[in-house]
């Protein structure tokens, strides 16, 4: 008995980004769409919040000691809001997901330093760090397998 209510069929192969991958079937297309929606659900509202509270975002970036906090805030808005929308729509998904994965890992390293956090914040920072790493993993899966047919990319 299958764990899933749908069957994954052996898809035909084709080449994208100089690697061999497979063409998804309709269940995989649906799962890719749901995955894109759920990941975008995290990034788009965060980008809107940073845009609406630009000064607070700049202040937070300043508080962790990063240089050029205004530039960092603008980059965060572009990635979270702009690329979040691109990911949601499935536009240039592979490249978008790679950039977002790099951004997410960088965010984990600069903003969720659980190894140097005060004891009272250590667990919360480690949870957020680990979530960022897991999100980056999901983004890299989208980069590897594409957005599916329910996307602008239609792959």
PDB file of C-alpha atoms in Angstrom:
ATOM      1  CA  UNK A   1       0.000   0.000   0.000  1.00  0.00           C
ATOM      2  CA  UNK A   2       1.348   3.394  -0.979  1.00  0.00           C
ATOM      3  CA  UNK A   3       1.995   6.075   1.623  1.00  0.00           C
ATOM      4  CA  UNK A   4       0.752   8.729  -0.818  1.00  0.00           C
ATOM      5  CA  UNK A   5      -2.708   8.839  -2.429  1.00  0.00           C
ATOM      6  CA  UNK A   6      -1.086   9.370  -5.838  1.00  0.00           C
ATOM      7  CA  UNK A   7       1.478   7.514  -7.863  1.00  0.00           C
ATOM      8  CA  UNK A   8       4.825   8.908  -8.902  1.00  0.00           C
ATOM      9  CA  UNK A   9       5.432   7.706 -12.433  1.00  0.00           C
ATOM     10  CA  UNK A  10       8.827   7.272 -14.004  1.00  0.00           C
ATOM     11  CA  UNK A  11       9.114  10.545 -15.982  1.00  0.00           C
ATOM     12  CA  UNK A  12      11.026  11.113 -19.176  1.00  0.00           C
ATOM     13  CA  UNK A  13      14.453  12.762 -18.936  1.00  0.00           C
ATOM     14  CA  UNK A  14      15.596  16.109 -20.269  1.00  0.00           C
ATOM     15  CA  UNK A  15      18.538  18.390 -19.615  1.00  0.00           C
ATOM     16  CA  UNK A  16      18.419  21.764 -17.857  1.00  0.00           C
ATOM     17  CA  UNK A  17      21.300  23.853 -16.483  1.00  0.00           C
ATOM     18  CA  UNK A  18      23.801  21.269 -17.774  1.00  0.00           C
ATOM     19  CA  UNK A  19      22.399  18.562 -15.498  1.00  0.00           C
ATOM     20  CA  UNK A  20      20.049  15.711 -16.198  1.00  0.00           C
ATOM     21  CA  UNK A  21      16.745  15.780 -14.405  1.00  0.00           C
ATOM     22  CA  UNK A  22      13.268  14.438 -15.034  1.00  0.00           C
ATOM     23  CA  UNK A  23       9.986  15.885 -16.251  1.00  0.00           C
ATOM     24  CA  UNK A  24       7.520  15.952 -13.358  1.00  0.00           C
ATOM     25  CA  UNK A  25       4.108  14.343 -13.521  1.00  0.00           C
ATOM     26  CA  UNK A  26       0.947  16.118 -12.373  1.00  0.00           C
ATOM     27  CA  UNK A  27       1.292  15.094  -8.707  1.00  0.00           C
ATOM     28  CA  UNK A  28       4.836  16.444  -8.664  1.00  0.00           C
ATOM     29  CA  UNK A  29       3.683  19.651 -10.383  1.00  0.00           C
ATOM     30  CA  UNK A  30       1.040  20.096  -7.684  1.00  0.00           C
ATOM     31  CA  UNK A  31       3.552  19.473  -4.909  1.00  0.00           C
ATOM     32  CA  UNK A  32       6.000  21.943  -6.482  1.00  0.00           C
ATOM     33  CA  UNK A  33       3.235  24.576  -6.612  1.00  0.00           C
ATOM     34  CA  UNK A  34       2.279  23.975  -2.977  1.00  0.00           C
ATOM     35  CA  UNK A  35       5.951  24.139  -1.995  1.00  0.00           C
ATOM     36  CA  UNK A  36       6.402  27.442  -3.822  1.00  0.00           C
ATOM     37  CA  UNK A  37       3.287  28.879  -2.149  1.00  0.00           C
ATOM     38  CA  UNK A  38       4.429  27.829   1.312  1.00  0.00           C
ATOM     39  CA  UNK A  39       7.938  29.201   0.884  1.00  0.00           C
ATOM     40  CA  UNK A  40       6.606  32.439  -0.625  1.00  0.00           C
ATOM     41  CA  UNK A  41       4.251  32.683   2.382  1.00  0.00           C
ATOM     42  CA  UNK A  42       7.340  33.144   4.521  1.00  0.00           C
ATOM     43  CA  UNK A  43       9.259  35.588   2.314  1.00  0.00           C
ATOM     44  CA  UNK A  44       6.645  37.940   0.814  1.00  0.00           C
ATOM     45  CA  UNK A  45       5.098  39.200   4.090  1.00  0.00           C
ATOM     46  CA  UNK A  46       8.600  39.559   5.568  1.00  0.00           C
ATOM     47  CA  UNK A  47       9.623  41.682   2.576  1.00  0.00           C
ATOM     48  CA  UNK A  48       6.508  43.847   2.907  1.00  0.00           C
ATOM     49  CA  UNK A  49       7.235  44.301   6.616  1.00  0.00           C
ATOM     50  CA  UNK A  50      10.795  45.375   5.870  1.00  0.00           C
ATOM     51  CA  UNK A  51       9.594  47.782   3.176  1.00  0.00           C
ATOM     52  CA  UNK A  52       6.964  49.353   5.444  1.00  0.00           C
ATOM     53  CA  UNK A  53       9.363  49.486   8.387  1.00  0.00           C
ATOM     54  CA  UNK A  54      12.529  50.355   6.501  1.00  0.00           C
ATOM     55  CA  UNK A  55      14.002  52.390   9.370  1.00  0.00           C
ATOM     56  CA  UNK A  56      13.498  49.567  11.841  1.00  0.00           C
ATOM     57  CA  UNK A  57      15.057  47.105   9.417  1.00  0.00           C
ATOM     58  CA  UNK A  58      18.080  49.362   8.993  1.00  0.00           C
ATOM     59  CA  UNK A  59      18.320  49.675  12.786  1.00  0.00           C
ATOM     60  CA  UNK A  60      18.213  45.903  13.250  1.00  0.00           C
ATOM     61  CA  UNK A  61      20.911  45.351  10.628  1.00  0.00           C
ATOM     62  CA  UNK A  62      23.004  48.066  12.299  1.00  0.00           C
ATOM     63  CA  UNK A  63      22.562  46.348  15.681  1.00  0.00           C
ATOM     64  CA  UNK A  64      24.323  43.197  14.473  1.00  0.00           C
ATOM     65  CA  UNK A  65      27.253  45.246  13.155  1.00  0.00           C
ATOM     66  CA  UNK A  66      26.881  44.681   9.422  1.00  0.00           C
ATOM     67  CA  UNK A  67      28.231  47.411   7.130  1.00  0.00           C
ATOM     68  CA  UNK A  68      25.985  49.496   4.850  1.00  0.00           C
ATOM     69  CA  UNK A  69      22.727  48.677   6.650  1.00  0.00           C
ATOM     70  CA  UNK A  70      20.592  50.666   4.167  1.00  0.00           C
ATOM     71  CA  UNK A  71      21.992  48.600   1.300  1.00  0.00           C
ATOM     72  CA  UNK A  72      21.458  45.416   3.297  1.00  0.00           C
ATOM     73  CA  UNK A  73      17.834  46.386   3.980  1.00  0.00           C
ATOM     74  CA  UNK A  74      17.262  47.110   0.283  1.00  0.00           C
ATOM     75  CA  UNK A  75      18.792  43.744  -0.666  1.00  0.00           C
ATOM     76  CA  UNK A  76      16.588  41.992   1.904  1.00  0.00           C
ATOM     77  CA  UNK A  77      13.475  43.664   0.449  1.00  0.00           C
ATOM     78  CA  UNK A  78      14.444  42.776  -3.111  1.00  0.00           C
ATOM     79  CA  UNK A  79      15.108  39.147  -2.192  1.00  0.00           C
ATOM     80  CA  UNK A  80      12.166  38.627   0.138  1.00  0.00           C
ATOM     81  CA  UNK A  81       9.522  40.594  -1.738  1.00  0.00           C
ATOM     82  CA  UNK A  82      10.760  40.646  -5.329  1.00  0.00           C
ATOM     83  CA  UNK A  83      12.216  37.163  -5.549  1.00  0.00           C
ATOM     84  CA  UNK A  84       9.489  35.857  -3.230  1.00  0.00           C
ATOM     85  CA  UNK A  85       6.900  36.932  -5.812  1.00  0.00           C
ATOM     86  CA  UNK A  86       9.018  35.467  -8.624  1.00  0.00           C
ATOM     87  CA  UNK A  87       9.200  32.167  -6.728  1.00  0.00           C
ATOM     88  CA  UNK A  88       5.448  32.190  -6.091  1.00  0.00           C
ATOM     89  CA  UNK A  89       4.750  32.673  -9.795  1.00  0.00           C
ATOM     90  CA  UNK A  90       7.434  30.217 -10.835  1.00  0.00           C
ATOM     91  CA  UNK A  91       9.462  32.776 -12.788  1.00  0.00           C
ATOM     92  CA  UNK A  92      13.154  31.942 -13.294  1.00  0.00           C
ATOM     93  CA  UNK A  93      12.609  29.558 -10.406  1.00  0.00           C
ATOM     94  CA  UNK A  94      15.940  27.765 -10.463  1.00  0.00           C
ATOM     95  CA  UNK A  95      18.058  30.923 -10.300  1.00  0.00           C
ATOM     96  CA  UNK A  96      15.617  32.647  -7.959  1.00  0.00           C
ATOM     97  CA  UNK A  97      15.728  29.725  -5.548  1.00  0.00           C
ATOM     98  CA  UNK A  98      19.542  29.618  -5.582  1.00  0.00           C
ATOM     99  CA  UNK A  99      19.794  33.340  -4.751  1.00  0.00           C
ATOM    100  CA  UNK A 100      17.155  32.972  -2.047  1.00  0.00           C
ATOM    101  CA  UNK A 101      18.960  29.946  -0.570  1.00  0.00           C
ATOM    102  CA  UNK A 102      22.241  31.887  -0.375  1.00  0.00           C
ATOM    103  CA  UNK A 103      20.412  34.831   1.216  1.00  0.00           C
ATOM    104  CA  UNK A 104      18.716  32.510   3.724  1.00  0.00           C
ATOM    105  CA  UNK A 105      21.967  30.845   4.786  1.00  0.00           C
ATOM    106  CA  UNK A 106      23.645  34.260   5.090  1.00  0.00           C
ATOM    107  CA  UNK A 107      20.727  35.441   7.221  1.00  0.00           C
ATOM    108  CA  UNK A 108      21.135  32.416   9.482  1.00  0.00           C
ATOM    109  CA  UNK A 109      24.864  33.066   9.880  1.00  0.00           C
ATOM    110  CA  UNK A 110      24.576  36.811  10.581  1.00  0.00           C
ATOM    111  CA  UNK A 111      21.319  37.062  12.533  1.00  0.00           C
ATOM    112  CA  UNK A 112      20.879  33.728  14.328  1.00  0.00           C
ATOM    113  CA  UNK A 113      24.305  33.173  15.922  1.00  0.00           C
ATOM    114  CA  UNK A 114      23.092  30.771  18.588  1.00  0.00           C
ATOM    115  CA  UNK A 115      26.683  29.778  19.416  1.00  0.00           C
ATOM    116  CA  UNK A 116      27.343  33.252  20.831  1.00  0.00           C
ATOM    117  CA  UNK A 117      23.845  34.153  22.022  1.00  0.00           C
ATOM    118  CA  UNK A 118      23.098  34.719  25.708  1.00  0.00           C
ATOM    119  CA  UNK A 119      21.792  31.577  27.416  1.00  0.00           C
ATOM    120  CA  UNK A 120      18.241  32.962  27.557  1.00  0.00           C
ATOM    121  CA  UNK A 121      18.212  33.375  23.748  1.00  0.00           C
ATOM    122  CA  UNK A 122      20.364  30.410  22.696  1.00  0.00           C
ATOM    123  CA  UNK A 123      17.510  27.938  22.053  1.00  0.00           C
ATOM    124  CA  UNK A 124      15.379  30.437  20.100  1.00  0.00           C
ATOM    125  CA  UNK A 125      18.334  31.462  17.971  1.00  0.00           C
ATOM    126  CA  UNK A 126      19.285  27.834  17.302  1.00  0.00           C
ATOM    127  CA  UNK A 127      15.713  27.030  16.241  1.00  0.00           C
ATOM    128  CA  UNK A 128      15.689  30.015  13.866  1.00  0.00           C
ATOM    129  CA  UNK A 129      19.136  29.094  12.532  1.00  0.00           C
ATOM    130  CA  UNK A 130      18.017  25.515  11.864  1.00  0.00           C
ATOM    131  CA  UNK A 131      14.781  26.681  10.221  1.00  0.00           C
ATOM    132  CA  UNK A 132      16.764  28.918   7.881  1.00  0.00           C
ATOM    133  CA  UNK A 133      19.022  26.022   6.925  1.00  0.00           C
ATOM    134  CA  UNK A 134      15.974  23.812   6.274  1.00  0.00           C
ATOM    135  CA  UNK A 135      14.327  26.562   4.193  1.00  0.00           C
ATOM    136  CA  UNK A 136      17.522  26.834   2.145  1.00  0.00           C
ATOM    137  CA  UNK A 137      17.305  23.070   1.591  1.00  0.00           C
ATOM    138  CA  UNK A 138      13.766  23.407   0.250  1.00  0.00           C
ATOM    139  CA  UNK A 139      14.858  26.248  -2.013  1.00  0.00           C
ATOM    140  CA  UNK A 140      17.736  24.154  -3.349  1.00  0.00           C
ATOM    141  CA  UNK A 141      15.289  21.311  -4.068  1.00  0.00           C
ATOM    142  CA  UNK A 142      13.246  23.777  -6.150  1.00  0.00           C
ATOM    143  CA  UNK A 143      16.453  24.870  -7.858  1.00  0.00           C
ATOM    144  CA  UNK A 144      17.262  21.255  -8.617  1.00  0.00           C
ATOM    145  CA  UNK A 145      13.858  20.075  -9.791  1.00  0.00           C
ATOM    146  CA  UNK A 146      12.225  23.271 -11.055  1.00  0.00           C
ATOM    147  CA  UNK A 147       8.869  24.937 -10.529  1.00  0.00           C
ATOM    148  CA  UNK A 148       6.699  22.382 -12.275  1.00  0.00           C
ATOM    149  CA  UNK A 149       4.151  22.998 -15.012  1.00  0.00           C
ATOM    150  CA  UNK A 150       1.965  25.239 -12.839  1.00  0.00           C
ATOM    151  CA  UNK A 151       4.409  28.114 -13.234  1.00  0.00           C
ATOM    152  CA  UNK A 152       5.609  30.741 -15.646  1.00  0.00           C
ATOM    153  CA  UNK A 153       8.642  28.522 -16.254  1.00  0.00           C
ATOM    154  CA  UNK A 154       6.353  25.527 -17.058  1.00  0.00           C
ATOM    155  CA  UNK A 155       9.074  22.992 -16.226  1.00  0.00           C
TER     156      UNK A 155
END
